Structures are given as C-alpha cells and as structure tokens.
PDB file of C-alpha atoms in Angstrom:
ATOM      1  CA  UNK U   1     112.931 353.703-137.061  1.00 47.00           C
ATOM      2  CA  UNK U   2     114.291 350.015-135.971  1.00 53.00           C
ATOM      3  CA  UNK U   3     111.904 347.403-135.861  1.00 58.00           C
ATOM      4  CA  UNK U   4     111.159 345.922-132.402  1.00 56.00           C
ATOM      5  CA  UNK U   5     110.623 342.640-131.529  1.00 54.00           C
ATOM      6  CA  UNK U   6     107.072 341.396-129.804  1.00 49.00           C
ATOM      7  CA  UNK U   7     108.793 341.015-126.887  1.00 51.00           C
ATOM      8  CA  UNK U   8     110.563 344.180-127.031  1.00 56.00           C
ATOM      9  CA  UNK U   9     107.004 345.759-127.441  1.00 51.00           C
ATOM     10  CA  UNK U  10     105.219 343.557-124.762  1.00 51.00           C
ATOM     11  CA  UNK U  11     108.285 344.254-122.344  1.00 52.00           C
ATOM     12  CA  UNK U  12     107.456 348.203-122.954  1.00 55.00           C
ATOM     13  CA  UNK U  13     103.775 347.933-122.944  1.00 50.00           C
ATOM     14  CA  UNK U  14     103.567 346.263-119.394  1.00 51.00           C
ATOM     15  CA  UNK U  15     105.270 348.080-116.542  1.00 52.00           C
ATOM     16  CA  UNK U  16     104.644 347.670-112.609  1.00 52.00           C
ATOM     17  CA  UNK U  17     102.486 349.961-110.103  1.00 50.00           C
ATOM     18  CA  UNK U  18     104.243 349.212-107.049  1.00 53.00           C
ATOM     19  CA  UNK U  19     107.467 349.876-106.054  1.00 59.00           C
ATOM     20  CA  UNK U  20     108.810 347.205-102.575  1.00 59.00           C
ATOM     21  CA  UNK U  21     110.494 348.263 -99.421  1.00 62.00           C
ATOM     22  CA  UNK U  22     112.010 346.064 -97.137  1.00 60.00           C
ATOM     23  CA  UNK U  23     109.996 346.985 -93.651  1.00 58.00           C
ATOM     24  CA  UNK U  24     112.110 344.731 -91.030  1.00 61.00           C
ATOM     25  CA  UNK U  25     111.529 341.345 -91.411  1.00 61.00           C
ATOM     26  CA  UNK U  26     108.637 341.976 -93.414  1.00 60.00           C
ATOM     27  CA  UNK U  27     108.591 343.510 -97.181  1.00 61.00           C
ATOM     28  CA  UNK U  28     105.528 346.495 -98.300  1.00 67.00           C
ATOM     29  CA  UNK U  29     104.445 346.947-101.742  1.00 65.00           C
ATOM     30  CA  UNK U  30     103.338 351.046-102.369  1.00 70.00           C
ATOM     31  CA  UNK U  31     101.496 351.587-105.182  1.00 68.00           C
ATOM     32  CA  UNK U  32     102.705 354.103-107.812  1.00 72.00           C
ATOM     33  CA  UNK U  33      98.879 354.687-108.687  1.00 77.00           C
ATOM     34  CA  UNK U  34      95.725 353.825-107.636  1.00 78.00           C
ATOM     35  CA  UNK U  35      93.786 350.357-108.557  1.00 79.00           C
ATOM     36  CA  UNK U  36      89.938 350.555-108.885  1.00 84.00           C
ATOM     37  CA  UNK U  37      88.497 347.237-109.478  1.00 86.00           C
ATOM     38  CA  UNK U  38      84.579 346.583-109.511  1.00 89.00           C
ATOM     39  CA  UNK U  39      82.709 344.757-106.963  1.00 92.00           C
ATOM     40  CA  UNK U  40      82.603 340.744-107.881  1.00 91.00           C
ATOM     41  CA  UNK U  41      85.881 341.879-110.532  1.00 90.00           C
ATOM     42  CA  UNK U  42      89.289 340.566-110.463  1.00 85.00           C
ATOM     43  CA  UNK U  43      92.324 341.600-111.980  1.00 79.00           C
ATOM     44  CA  UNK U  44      95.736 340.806-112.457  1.00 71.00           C
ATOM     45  CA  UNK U  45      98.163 343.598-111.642  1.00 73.00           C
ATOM     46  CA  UNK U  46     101.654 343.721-112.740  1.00 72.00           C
ATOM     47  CA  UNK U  47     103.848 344.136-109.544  1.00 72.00           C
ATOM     48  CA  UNK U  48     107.317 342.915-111.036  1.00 73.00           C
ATOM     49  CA  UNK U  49     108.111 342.944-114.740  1.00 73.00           C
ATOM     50  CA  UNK U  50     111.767 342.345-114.654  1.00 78.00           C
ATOM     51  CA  UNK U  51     113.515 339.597-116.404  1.00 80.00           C
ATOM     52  CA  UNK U  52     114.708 336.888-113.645  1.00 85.00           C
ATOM     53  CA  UNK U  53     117.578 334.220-114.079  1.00 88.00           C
ATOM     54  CA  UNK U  54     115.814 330.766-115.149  1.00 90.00           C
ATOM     55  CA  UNK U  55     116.908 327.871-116.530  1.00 92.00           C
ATOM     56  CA  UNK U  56     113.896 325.786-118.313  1.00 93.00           C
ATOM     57  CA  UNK U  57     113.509 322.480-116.259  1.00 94.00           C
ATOM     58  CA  UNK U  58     110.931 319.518-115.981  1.00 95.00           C
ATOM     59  CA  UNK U  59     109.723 318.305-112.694  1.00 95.00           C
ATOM     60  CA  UNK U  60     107.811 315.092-111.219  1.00 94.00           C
ATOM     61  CA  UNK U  61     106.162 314.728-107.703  1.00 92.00           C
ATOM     62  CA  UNK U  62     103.405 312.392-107.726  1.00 88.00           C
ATOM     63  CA  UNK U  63     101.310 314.104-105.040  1.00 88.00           C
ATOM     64  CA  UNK U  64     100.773 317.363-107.663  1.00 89.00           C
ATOM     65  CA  UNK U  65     100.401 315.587-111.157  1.00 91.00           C
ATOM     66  CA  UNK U  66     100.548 311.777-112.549  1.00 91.00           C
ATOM     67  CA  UNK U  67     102.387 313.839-115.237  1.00 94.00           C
ATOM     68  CA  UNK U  68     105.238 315.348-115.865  1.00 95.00           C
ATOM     69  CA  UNK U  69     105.545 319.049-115.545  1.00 95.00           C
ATOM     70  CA  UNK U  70     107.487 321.293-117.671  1.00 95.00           C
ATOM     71  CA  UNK U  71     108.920 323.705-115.108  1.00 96.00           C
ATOM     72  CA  UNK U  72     111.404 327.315-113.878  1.00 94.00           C
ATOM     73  CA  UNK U  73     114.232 326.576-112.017  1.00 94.00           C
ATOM     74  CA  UNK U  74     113.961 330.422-110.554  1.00 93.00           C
ATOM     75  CA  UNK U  75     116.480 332.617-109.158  1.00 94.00           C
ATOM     76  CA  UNK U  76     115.040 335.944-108.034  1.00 92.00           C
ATOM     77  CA  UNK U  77     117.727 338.600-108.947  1.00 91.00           C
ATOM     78  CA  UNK U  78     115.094 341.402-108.569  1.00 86.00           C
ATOM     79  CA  UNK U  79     115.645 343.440-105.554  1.00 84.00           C
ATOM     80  CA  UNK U  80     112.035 343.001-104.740  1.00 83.00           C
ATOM     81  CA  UNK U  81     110.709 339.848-102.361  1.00 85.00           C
ATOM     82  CA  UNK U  82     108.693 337.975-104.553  1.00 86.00           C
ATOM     83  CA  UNK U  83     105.369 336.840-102.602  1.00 85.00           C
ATOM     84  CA  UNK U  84     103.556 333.682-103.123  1.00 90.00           C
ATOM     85  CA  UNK U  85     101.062 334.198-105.798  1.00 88.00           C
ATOM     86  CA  UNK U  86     100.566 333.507-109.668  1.00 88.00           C
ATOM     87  CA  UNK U  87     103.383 334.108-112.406  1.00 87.00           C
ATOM     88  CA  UNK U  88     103.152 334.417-115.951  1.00 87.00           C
ATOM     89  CA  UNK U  89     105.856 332.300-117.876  1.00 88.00           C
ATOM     90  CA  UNK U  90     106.926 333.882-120.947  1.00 85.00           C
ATOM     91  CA  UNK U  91     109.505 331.875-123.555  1.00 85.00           C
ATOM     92  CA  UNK U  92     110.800 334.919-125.702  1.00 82.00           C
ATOM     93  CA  UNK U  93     107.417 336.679-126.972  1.00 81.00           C
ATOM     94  CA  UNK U  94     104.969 333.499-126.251  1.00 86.00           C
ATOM     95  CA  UNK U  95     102.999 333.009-122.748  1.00 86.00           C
ATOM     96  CA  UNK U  96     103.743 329.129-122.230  1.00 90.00           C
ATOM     97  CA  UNK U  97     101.648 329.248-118.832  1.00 91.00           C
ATOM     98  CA  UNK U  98     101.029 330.740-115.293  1.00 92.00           C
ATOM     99  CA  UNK U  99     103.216 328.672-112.359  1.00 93.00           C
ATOM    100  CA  UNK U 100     102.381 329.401-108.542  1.00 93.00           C
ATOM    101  CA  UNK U 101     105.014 331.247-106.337  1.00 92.00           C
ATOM    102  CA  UNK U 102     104.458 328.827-102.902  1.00 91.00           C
ATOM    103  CA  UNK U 103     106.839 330.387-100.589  1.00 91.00           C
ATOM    104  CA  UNK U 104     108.350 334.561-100.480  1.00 89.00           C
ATOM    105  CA  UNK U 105     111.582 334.547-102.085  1.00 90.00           C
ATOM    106  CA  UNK U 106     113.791 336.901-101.291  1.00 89.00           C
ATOM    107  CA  UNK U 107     116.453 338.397-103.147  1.00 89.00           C
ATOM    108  CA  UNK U 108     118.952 335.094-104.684  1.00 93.00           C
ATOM    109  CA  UNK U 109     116.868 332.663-103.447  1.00 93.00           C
ATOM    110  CA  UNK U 110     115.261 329.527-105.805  1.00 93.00           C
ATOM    111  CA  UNK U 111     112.345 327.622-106.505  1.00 93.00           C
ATOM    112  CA  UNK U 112     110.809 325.262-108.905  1.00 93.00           C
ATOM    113  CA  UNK U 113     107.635 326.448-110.328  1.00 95.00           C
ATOM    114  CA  UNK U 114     105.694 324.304-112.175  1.00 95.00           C
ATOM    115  CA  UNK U 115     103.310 325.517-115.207  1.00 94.00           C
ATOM    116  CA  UNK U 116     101.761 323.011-117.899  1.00 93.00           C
ATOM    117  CA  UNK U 117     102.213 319.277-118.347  1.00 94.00           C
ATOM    118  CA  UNK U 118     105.048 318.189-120.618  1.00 94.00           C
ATOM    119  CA  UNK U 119     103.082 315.705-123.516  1.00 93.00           C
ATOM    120  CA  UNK U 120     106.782 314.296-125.172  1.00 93.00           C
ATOM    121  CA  UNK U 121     108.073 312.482-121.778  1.00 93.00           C
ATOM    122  CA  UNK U 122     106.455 310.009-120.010  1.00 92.00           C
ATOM    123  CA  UNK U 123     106.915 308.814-116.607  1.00 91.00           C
ATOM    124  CA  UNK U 124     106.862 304.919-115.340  1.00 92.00           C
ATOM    125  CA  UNK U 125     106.920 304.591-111.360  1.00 89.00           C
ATOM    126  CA  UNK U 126     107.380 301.913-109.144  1.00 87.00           C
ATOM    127  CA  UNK U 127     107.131 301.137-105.381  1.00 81.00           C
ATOM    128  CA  UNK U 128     107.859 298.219-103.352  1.00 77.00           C
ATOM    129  CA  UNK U 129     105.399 298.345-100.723  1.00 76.00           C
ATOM    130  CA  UNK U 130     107.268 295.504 -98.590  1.00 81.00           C
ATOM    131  CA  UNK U 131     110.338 296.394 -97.522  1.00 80.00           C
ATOM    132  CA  UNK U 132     113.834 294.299 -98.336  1.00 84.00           C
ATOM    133  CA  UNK U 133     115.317 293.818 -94.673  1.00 86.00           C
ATOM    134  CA  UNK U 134     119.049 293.924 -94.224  1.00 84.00           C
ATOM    135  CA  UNK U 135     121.158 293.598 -91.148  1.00 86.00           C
ATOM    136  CA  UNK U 136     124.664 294.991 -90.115  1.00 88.00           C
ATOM    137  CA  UNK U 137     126.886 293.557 -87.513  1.00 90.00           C
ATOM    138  CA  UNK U 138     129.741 294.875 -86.480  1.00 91.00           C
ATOM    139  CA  UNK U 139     131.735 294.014 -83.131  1.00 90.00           C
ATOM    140  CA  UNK U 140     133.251 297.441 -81.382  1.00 86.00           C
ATOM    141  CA  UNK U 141     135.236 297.508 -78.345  1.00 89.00           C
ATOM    142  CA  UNK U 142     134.625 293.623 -77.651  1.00 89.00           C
ATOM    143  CA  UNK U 143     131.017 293.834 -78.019  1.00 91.00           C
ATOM    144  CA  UNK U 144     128.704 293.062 -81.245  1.00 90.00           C
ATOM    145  CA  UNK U 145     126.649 296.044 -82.402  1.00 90.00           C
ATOM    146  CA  UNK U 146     123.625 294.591 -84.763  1.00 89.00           C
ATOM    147  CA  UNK U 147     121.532 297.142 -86.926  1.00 87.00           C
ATOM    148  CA  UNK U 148     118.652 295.999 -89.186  1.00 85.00           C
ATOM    149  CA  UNK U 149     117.611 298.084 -91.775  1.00 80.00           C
ATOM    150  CA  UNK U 150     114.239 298.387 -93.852  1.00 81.00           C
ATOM    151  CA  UNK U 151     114.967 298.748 -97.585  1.00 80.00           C
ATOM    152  CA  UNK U 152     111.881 300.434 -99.617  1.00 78.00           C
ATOM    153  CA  UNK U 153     112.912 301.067-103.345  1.00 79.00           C
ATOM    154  CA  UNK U 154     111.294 304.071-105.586  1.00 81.00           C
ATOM    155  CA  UNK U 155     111.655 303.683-109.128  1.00 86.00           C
ATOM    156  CA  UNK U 156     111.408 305.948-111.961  1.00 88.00           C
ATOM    157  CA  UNK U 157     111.927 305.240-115.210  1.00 91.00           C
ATOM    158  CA  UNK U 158     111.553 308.328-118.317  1.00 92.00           C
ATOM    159  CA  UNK U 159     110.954 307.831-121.233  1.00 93.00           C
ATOM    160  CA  UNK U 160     111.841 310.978-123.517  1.00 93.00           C
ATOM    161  CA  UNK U 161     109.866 310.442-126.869  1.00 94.00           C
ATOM    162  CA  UNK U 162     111.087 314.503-128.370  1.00 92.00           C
ATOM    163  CA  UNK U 163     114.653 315.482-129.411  1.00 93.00           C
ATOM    164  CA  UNK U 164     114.999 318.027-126.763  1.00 90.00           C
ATOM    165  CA  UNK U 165     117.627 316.932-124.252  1.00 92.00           C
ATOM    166  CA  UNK U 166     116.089 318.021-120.763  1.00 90.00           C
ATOM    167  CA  UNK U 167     117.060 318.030-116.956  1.00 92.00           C
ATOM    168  CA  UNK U 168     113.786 316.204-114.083  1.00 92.00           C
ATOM    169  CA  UNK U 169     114.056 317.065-111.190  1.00 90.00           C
ATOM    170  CA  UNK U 170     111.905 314.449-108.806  1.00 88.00           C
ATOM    171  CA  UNK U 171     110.689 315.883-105.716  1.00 88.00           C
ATOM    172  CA  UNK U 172     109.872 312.945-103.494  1.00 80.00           C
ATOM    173  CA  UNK U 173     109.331 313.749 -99.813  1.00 79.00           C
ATOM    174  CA  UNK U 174     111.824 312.551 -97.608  1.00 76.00           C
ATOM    175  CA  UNK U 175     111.138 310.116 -94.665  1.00 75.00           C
ATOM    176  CA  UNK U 176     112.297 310.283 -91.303  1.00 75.00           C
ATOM    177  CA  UNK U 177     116.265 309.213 -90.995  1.00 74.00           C
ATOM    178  CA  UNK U 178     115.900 307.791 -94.333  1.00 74.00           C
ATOM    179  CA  UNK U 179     119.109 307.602 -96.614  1.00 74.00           C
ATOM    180  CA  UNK U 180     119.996 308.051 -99.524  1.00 74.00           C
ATOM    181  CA  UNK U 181     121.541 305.207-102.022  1.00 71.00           C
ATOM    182  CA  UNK U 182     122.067 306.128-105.731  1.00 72.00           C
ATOM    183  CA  UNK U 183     122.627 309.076-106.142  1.00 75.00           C
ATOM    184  CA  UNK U 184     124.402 309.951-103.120  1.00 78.00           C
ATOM    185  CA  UNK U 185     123.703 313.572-102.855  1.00 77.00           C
ATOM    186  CA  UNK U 186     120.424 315.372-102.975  1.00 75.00           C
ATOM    187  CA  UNK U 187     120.133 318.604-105.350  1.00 72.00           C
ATOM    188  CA  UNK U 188     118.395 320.292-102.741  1.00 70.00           C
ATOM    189  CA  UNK U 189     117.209 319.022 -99.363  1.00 67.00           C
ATOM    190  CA  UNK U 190     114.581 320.953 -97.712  1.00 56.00           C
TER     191      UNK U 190
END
C-alpha cells in the first residue's frame, strides 16, 4: 500500500460530530453522536475539519500584543458558519498554534486570526501626542471658507531580521472623521 503523509493520517484520524443547518438568521449545530464529558472536565470537540482558504499573514495592533503576531488571513469556504471560539492552526502536518474566532463568519466571509508571536520581526512605534495644526482657506461663491485641521502622526517602522518575505497588516482603530494620508486606501475598514 502507498505511504501516507502525517497529515494525510491526522486529516483521516480527526473527523467532526456535528453536522450545521442554517435555522433563519441563526445557524444549529446537531450532533452526529453523543458527547459525555465529566463534571469539572473539558474537552475540545472537533466541529469543522475541513481545509479553509488562508494565506499566512503577520499582524500588529498595539492594544493585543507589544509584539508582532504571526497570523490567518481566513476565508471560510466551508458551508458551515463558523462561531467565535478557539482554532487550531495547522502548517502542513505541524500545529503552529490555536487563534480565536471573535466574530461568526459565515460562508466567504474573512478575518485575521492571530496565534503566536513572530520572534524574526520587530516592531518600532511612534506617536506624536501634540498635534501639527494646519489650516485651509479657500474663498467660494465670494465668501472665504477657513478649515483648521489637527495633524496626529502614527509611525511604524519593521524591521524584518529572517529571509522570509512577509505581508503586516496594522490594525489601528480609526478615529472619528479622521483621514487617511499615505496610503490612501484602507485594506479593510470596519
């Protein structure tokens, strides 16, 4: 017989219990079998063990780690709504760490999870606390409009110290009517 691979045999030696069912706006879970767990136990059971579309990422936001995080970019092409919860991340045969689903995702939509810290970039950040005023004037149907504008500057600086040629994505919370410079264009606004 052919030789499998240890993630060929992992991939067979895992399957799920539940089976999902869109229920209007909501989405149920039935169980194929029962679960007995002991009082004061926990267990991880394996709902979804499909393969999902992800592209290997980094990601920064300074109000979950100091660090750098190595990270999923996630597209869930299951048919199954994913529910917030833990995930196992798996590169080919090796577990590389467990990420946290925050929010359902539905069938094609994306997130970011996060798993472990990434040790071969490091991240310099800077923050001007005072703000760089500038002012506008522009005259419009014989009278002068005048905006003034308060300028605060984030800056990020990466310093990649592997081989490995990788995409960050910074999350940094966006402020009310705030604008921005350079780049132009978020990724993703939410």
């Amino acid at each position: 017989p052919p030789s499998q691979s240890f993630s060929e045999l992992l991939a067979g030696s895992i399957s799920s219990i539940a089976t999902g069912t869109p229920l209007g706006d909501l989405f149920a879970y039935e169980g194929k079998t029962p679960v007995s767990i002991g009082r004061r136990q926990a267990a991880m059971v394996p709902i979804v063990t499909e393969n999902m579309e992800s592209i290997k990422t980094l990601y920064y936001r300074d109000s979950i780690s100091p660090r750098i995080l190595n990270a999923v970019y996630l597209t869930n092409s299951t048919k199954l709504t994913l529910e917030p919860g833990p995930i196992n991340i798996f590169e080919g045969p090796t577990s590389v760490g467990e990420g946290l689903i925050r929010q359902s995702l539905q069938t094609g939509m994306k997130d970011i999870i996060p798993y472990a810290i990434e040790n071969g970039c490091l991240l310099e950040t800077g923050r001007s606390d005072e703000p760089k005023s500038a002012h506008k004037a522009s005259i419009v149907n014989g009278a002068m409009v005048l905006k003034r504008y308060d300028i605060y500057a984030n800056t990020y600086r990466c310093a990649n110290k592997t081989v490995k040629n990788f995409t960050l994505y910074l999350d940094q919370p966006k402020w009310a009517d705030a604008v921005l410079m350079e780049p132009t264009k978020y990724e993703e606004e939410v």
